[in-house]
Coordinates of C-alpha atoms and ligand atoms in Angstrom, one line a residue:
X1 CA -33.2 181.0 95.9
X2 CA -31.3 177.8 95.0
X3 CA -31.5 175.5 97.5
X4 CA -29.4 174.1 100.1
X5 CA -26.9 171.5 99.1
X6 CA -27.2 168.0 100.8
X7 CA -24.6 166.8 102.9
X8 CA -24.7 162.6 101.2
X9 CA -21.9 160.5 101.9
X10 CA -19.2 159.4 99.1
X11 CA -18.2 156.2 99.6
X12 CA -14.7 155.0 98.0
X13 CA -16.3 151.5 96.5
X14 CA -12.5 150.6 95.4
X15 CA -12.4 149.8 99.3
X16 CA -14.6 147.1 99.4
X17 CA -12.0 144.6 97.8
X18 CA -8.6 146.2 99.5
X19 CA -9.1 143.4 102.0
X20 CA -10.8 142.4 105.2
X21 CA -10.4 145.5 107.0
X22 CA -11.0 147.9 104.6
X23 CA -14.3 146.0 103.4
X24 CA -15.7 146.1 106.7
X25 CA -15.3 149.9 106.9
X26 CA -16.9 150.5 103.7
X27 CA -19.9 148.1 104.8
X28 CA -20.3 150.0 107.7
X29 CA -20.4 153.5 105.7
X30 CA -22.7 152.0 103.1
X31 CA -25.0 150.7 106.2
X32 CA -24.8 154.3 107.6
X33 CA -25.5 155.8 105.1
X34 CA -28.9 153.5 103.9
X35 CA -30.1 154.1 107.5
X36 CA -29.5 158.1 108.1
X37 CA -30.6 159.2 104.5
X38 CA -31.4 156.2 102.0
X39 CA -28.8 158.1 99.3
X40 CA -25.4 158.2 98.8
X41 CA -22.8 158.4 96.1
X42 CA -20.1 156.1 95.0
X43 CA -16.8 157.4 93.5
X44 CA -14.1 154.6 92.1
X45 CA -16.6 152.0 91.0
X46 CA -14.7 150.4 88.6
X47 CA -16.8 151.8 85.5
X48 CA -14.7 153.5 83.3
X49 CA -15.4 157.3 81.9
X50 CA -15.5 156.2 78.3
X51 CA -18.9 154.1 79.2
X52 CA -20.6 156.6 81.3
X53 CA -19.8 159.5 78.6
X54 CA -20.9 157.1 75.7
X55 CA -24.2 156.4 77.7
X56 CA -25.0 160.2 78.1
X57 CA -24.1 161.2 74.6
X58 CA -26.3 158.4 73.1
X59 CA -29.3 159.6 75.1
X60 CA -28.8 163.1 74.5
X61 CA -28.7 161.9 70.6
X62 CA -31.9 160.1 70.9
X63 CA -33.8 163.0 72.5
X64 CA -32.5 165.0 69.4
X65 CA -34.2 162.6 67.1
X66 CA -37.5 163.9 64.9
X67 CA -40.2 163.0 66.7
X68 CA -42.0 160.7 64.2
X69 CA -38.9 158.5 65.5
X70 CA -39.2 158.8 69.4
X71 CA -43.4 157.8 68.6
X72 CA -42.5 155.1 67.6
X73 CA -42.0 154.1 71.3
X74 CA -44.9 156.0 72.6
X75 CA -47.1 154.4 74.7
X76 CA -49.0 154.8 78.4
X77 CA -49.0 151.3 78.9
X78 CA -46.6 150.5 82.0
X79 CA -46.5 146.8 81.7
X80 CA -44.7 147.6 78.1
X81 CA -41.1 146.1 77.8
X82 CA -39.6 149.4 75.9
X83 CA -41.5 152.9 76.4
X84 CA -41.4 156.2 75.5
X85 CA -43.3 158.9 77.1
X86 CA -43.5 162.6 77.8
X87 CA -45.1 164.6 80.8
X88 CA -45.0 168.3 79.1
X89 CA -48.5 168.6 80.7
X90 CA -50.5 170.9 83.7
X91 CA -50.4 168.7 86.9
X92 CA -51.7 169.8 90.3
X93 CA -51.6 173.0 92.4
X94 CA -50.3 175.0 89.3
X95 CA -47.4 172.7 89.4
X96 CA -46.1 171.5 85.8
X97 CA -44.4 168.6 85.2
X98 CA -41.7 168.6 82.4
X99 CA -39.8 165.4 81.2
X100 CA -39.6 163.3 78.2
X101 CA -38.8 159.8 79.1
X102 CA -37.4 156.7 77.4
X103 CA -37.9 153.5 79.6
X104 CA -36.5 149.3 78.7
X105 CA -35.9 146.4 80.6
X106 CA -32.0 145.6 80.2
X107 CA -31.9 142.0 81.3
X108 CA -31.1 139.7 80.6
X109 CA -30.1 142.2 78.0
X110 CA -29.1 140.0 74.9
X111 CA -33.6 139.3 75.6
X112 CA -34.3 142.9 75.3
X113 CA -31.7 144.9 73.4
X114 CA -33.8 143.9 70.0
X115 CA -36.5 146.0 71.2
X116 CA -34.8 149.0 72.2
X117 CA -34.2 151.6 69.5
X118 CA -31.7 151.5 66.5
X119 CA -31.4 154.9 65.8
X120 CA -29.3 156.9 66.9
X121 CA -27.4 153.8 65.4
X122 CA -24.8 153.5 68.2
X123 CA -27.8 153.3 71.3
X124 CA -27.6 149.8 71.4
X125 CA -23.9 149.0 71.7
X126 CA -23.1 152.2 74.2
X127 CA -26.4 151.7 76.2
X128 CA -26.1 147.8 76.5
X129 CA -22.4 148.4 78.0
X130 CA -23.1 150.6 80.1
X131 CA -26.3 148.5 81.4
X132 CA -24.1 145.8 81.8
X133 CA -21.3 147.5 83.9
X134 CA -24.4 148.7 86.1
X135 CA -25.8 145.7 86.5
X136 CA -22.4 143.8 88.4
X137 CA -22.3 147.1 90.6
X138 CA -25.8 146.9 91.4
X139 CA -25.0 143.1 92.2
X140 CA -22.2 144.0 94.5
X141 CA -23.9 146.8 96.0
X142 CA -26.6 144.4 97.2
X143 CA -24.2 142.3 98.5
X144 CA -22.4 144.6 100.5
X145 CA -25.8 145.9 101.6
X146 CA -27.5 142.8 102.9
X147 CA -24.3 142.4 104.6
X148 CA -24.5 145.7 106.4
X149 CA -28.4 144.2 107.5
X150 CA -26.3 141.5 109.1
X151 CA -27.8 139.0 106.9
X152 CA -24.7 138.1 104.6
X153 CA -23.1 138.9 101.0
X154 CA -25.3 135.9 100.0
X155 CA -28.6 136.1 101.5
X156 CA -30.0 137.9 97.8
X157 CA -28.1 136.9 95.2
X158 CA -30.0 134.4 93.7
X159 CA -32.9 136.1 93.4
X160 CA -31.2 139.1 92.5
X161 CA -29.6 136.8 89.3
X162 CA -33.2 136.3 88.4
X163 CA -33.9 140.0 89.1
X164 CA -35.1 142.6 87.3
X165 CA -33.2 145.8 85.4
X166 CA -35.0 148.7 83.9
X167 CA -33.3 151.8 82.1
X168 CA -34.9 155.1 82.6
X169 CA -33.5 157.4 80.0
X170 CA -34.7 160.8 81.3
X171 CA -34.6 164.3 79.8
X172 CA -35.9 167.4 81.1
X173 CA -35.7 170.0 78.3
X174 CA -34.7 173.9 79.2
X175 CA -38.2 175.1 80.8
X176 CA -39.4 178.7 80.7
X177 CA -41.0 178.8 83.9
X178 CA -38.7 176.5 86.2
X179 CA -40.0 177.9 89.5
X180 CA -43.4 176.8 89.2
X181 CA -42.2 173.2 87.3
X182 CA -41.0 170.0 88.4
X183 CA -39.1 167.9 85.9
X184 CA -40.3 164.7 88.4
X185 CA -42.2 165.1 91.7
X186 CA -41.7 163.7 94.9
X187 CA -41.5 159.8 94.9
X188 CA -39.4 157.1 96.3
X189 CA -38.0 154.5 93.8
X190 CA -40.2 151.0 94.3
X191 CA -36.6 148.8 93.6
X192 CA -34.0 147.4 95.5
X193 CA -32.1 150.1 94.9
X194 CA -31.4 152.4 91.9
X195 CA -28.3 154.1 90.4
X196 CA -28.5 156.9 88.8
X197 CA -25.4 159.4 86.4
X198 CA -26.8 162.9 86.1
X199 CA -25.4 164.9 83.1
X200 CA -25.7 167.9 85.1
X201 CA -27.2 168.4 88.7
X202 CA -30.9 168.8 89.4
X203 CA -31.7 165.7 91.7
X204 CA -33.2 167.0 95.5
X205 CA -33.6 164.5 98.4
X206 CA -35.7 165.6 101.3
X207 CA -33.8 165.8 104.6
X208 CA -36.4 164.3 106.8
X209 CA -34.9 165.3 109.8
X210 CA -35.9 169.0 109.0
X211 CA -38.4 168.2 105.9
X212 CA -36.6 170.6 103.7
X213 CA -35.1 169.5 99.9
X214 CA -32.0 169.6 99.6
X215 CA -29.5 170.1 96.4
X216 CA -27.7 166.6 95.6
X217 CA -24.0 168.2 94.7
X218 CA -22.2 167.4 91.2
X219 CA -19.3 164.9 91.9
X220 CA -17.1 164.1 89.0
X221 CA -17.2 160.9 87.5
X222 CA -19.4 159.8 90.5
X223 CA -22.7 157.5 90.5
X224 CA -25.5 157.9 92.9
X225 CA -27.2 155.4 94.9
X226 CA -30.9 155.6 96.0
X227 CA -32.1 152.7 98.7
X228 CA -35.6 151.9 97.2
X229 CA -38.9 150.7 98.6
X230 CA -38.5 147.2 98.3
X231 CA -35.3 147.0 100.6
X232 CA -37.0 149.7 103.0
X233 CA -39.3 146.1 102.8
X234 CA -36.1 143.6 103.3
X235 CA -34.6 145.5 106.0
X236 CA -38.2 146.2 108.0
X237 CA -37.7 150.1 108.0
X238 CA -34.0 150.0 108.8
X239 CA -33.6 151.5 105.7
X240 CA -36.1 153.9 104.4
X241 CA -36.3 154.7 100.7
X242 CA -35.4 158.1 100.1
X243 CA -38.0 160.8 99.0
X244 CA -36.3 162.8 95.7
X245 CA -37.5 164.9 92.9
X246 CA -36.4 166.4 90.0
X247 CA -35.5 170.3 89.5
X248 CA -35.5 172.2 85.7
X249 CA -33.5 175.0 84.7
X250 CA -33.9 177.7 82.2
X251 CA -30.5 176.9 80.2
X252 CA -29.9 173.9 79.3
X253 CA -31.0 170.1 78.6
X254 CA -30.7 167.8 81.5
X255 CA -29.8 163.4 81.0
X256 CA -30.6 161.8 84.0
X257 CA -30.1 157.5 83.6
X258 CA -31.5 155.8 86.2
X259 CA -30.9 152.1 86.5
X260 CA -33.4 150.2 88.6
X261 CA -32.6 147.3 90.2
X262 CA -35.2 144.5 91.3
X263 CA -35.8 141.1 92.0
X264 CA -38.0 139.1 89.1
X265 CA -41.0 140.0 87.8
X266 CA -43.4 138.5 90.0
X267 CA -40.9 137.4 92.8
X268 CA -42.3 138.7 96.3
X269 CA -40.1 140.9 98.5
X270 CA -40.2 140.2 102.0
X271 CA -39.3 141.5 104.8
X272 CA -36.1 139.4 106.2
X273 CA -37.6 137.4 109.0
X274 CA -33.7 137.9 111.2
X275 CA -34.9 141.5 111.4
X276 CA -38.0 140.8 113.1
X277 CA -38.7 140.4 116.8
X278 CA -41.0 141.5 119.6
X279 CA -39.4 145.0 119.5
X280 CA -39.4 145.2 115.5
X281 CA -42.9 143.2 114.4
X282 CA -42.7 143.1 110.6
X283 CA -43.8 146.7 109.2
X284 CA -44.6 145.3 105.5
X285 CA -46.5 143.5 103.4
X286 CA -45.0 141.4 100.3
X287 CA -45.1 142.7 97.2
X288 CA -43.6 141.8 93.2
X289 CA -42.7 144.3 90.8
X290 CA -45.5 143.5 88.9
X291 CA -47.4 144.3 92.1
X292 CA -46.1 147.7 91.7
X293 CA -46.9 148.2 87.7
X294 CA -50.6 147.5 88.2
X295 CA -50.1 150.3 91.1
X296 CA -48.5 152.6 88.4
X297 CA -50.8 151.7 85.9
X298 CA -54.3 152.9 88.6
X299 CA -52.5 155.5 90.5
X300 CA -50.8 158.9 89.3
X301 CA -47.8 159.5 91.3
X302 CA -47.8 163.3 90.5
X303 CA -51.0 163.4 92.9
X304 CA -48.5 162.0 95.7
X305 CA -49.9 158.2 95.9
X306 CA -46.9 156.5 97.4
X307 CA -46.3 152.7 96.6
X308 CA -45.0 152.3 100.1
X309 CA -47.6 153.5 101.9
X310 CA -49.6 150.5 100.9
X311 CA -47.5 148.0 101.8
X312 CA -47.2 149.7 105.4
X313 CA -48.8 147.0 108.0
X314 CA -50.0 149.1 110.9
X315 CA -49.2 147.7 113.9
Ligands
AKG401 O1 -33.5 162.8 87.2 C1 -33.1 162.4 88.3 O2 -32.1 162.8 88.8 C2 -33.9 161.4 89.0 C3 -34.6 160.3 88.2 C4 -35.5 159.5 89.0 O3 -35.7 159.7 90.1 C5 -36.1 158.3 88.4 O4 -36.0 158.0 87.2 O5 -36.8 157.5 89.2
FE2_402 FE1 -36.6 158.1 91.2

């Protein structure tokens, strides 16, 4: 039975620069939204079709490669700069996980883009653009989001200049037996936040209210926005990352390219001390995204270890 699809909020991002008014309306949606479901989707964000089809094509074209080409990348190594990786394996509970997965740090991108791949030979130019364009949004984004904490357009940016940007190019091939598969399991995203272009739907959220997963609808042209653990961390549990997964289908190939947005490598995140009182004691500890490779790299998130739960403070 296909599942039921998930009421997320669009928000018109073209708003956010119509002027005062308008700006404080979308701030209060974005806000809303971050604190009811930690997702939402963005429609008129200023990146034009041209980029986002060009992104999606390359990938698909990169998947089609032989494979002596794609091992060139392959390695299980999570502290690598450019990785390629596949989970066509058994997992738990009968469950099968099924995704092939191309992964590269993207800034400061004129630092990285020698290391990505050169075939298909238009990868570089049509990933690094779009890279870019999702880089300012994810800037913005973070602005209007810290602003919606009450803590200002300002309060991250720095940091967030020195931050972080992976790519995760993922595909999750046609699969034979997609009831008993998962192209992804459950998991919250350990970023800031992450935006993610789907070349056809497949992405669940879990509705916490009622535990159930829900279908993330197909929206033309739009982007999706997933609050990740690390503002969960800035906002002390305002905002709570949001649980997802990934569905397979029988039919066809499936791009999904998620763009993960953090600050620097070994910069801590903590939690905003404005957002802490007597009533809200700080919930979390500090933690880097390195902190959160050498996680990855002892703990199978499959087996649902959570990164967040460990940076939980119980008071
Ligand atoms: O394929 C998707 O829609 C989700 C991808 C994802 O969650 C991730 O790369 O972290
Ligand atoms: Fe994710």
């Amino acid at each position: 039975m296909a599942p039921e699809a998930a009421y997320v909020p669009i928000i018109d991002f073209g708003r956010l620069n119509e002027g005062r008014e308008q700006r404080s309306m979308v701030i209060k949606e974005i806000g809303n939204a971050c604190s009811r479901l930690g997702f939402f989707q963005i429609v008129n964000h200023g990146i034009c079709q041209s980029i986002l089809g060009g992104a999606l094509s390359t990938a698909f074209d990169f998947f089609k490669l032989p494979s002596e080409e794609k091992m060139k990348f392959m390695s299980g190594d999570v502290h690598r700069p450019v990785r390629y990786s596949t989970s066509l394996k058994d997992g738990i509970d009968e469950i099968q996980f099924w995704r092939v997965i191309l992964k590269h740090y993207a800034h400061p991108l004129d630092h990285w883009i020698d290391f990505w791949p050169k075939n298909p030979p238009n990868y570089r130019e049509n990933m690094g653009k779009y890279c870019t364009e999702e880089r300012k949004l994810a800037l913005e984004l973070m602005s209007a989001i810290t602003e919606s904490l009450g803590l200002g357009p300002k309060y991250l940016v720095n940091k967030m200049d020195e931050g972080m940007q992976v790519m995760a190019v993922n595909c999750y091939p046609p699969c034979p037996q997609p009831d008993i598969s998962l192209g992804l399991p459950p998991h919250s995203d350990y970023t800031c936040l992450t935006i993610v272009l789907q070349s056809s739907p497949g992405l669940e959220i879990l509705d916490t209210e009622d535990g159930s997963w829900k279908m993330v609808p197909k929206m033309q042209s739009s982007l999706q926005v997933h609050v990740g653990d690390h503002l969960e961390v800035l906002s002390n549990g305002r905002y709570k990352s949001v649980v997802h997964r990934a569905i397979l289908n029988r039919g066809s190939t499936r791009i999904s390219l998620a763009s993960l947005h953090s600050l620097g490598m070994d910069e801590k995140m903590e939690t905003a001390k404005e957002l802490v009182d007597e009533k809200n004691p700080k919930g979390y500890k500090e933690s880097s995204f390195r902190d959160f490779l050498n996680f990855l790299s002892k703990n199978d998130l499959a087996e649902g270890k959570s990164f967040i739960d460990t940076l939980k403070i119980k008071n």
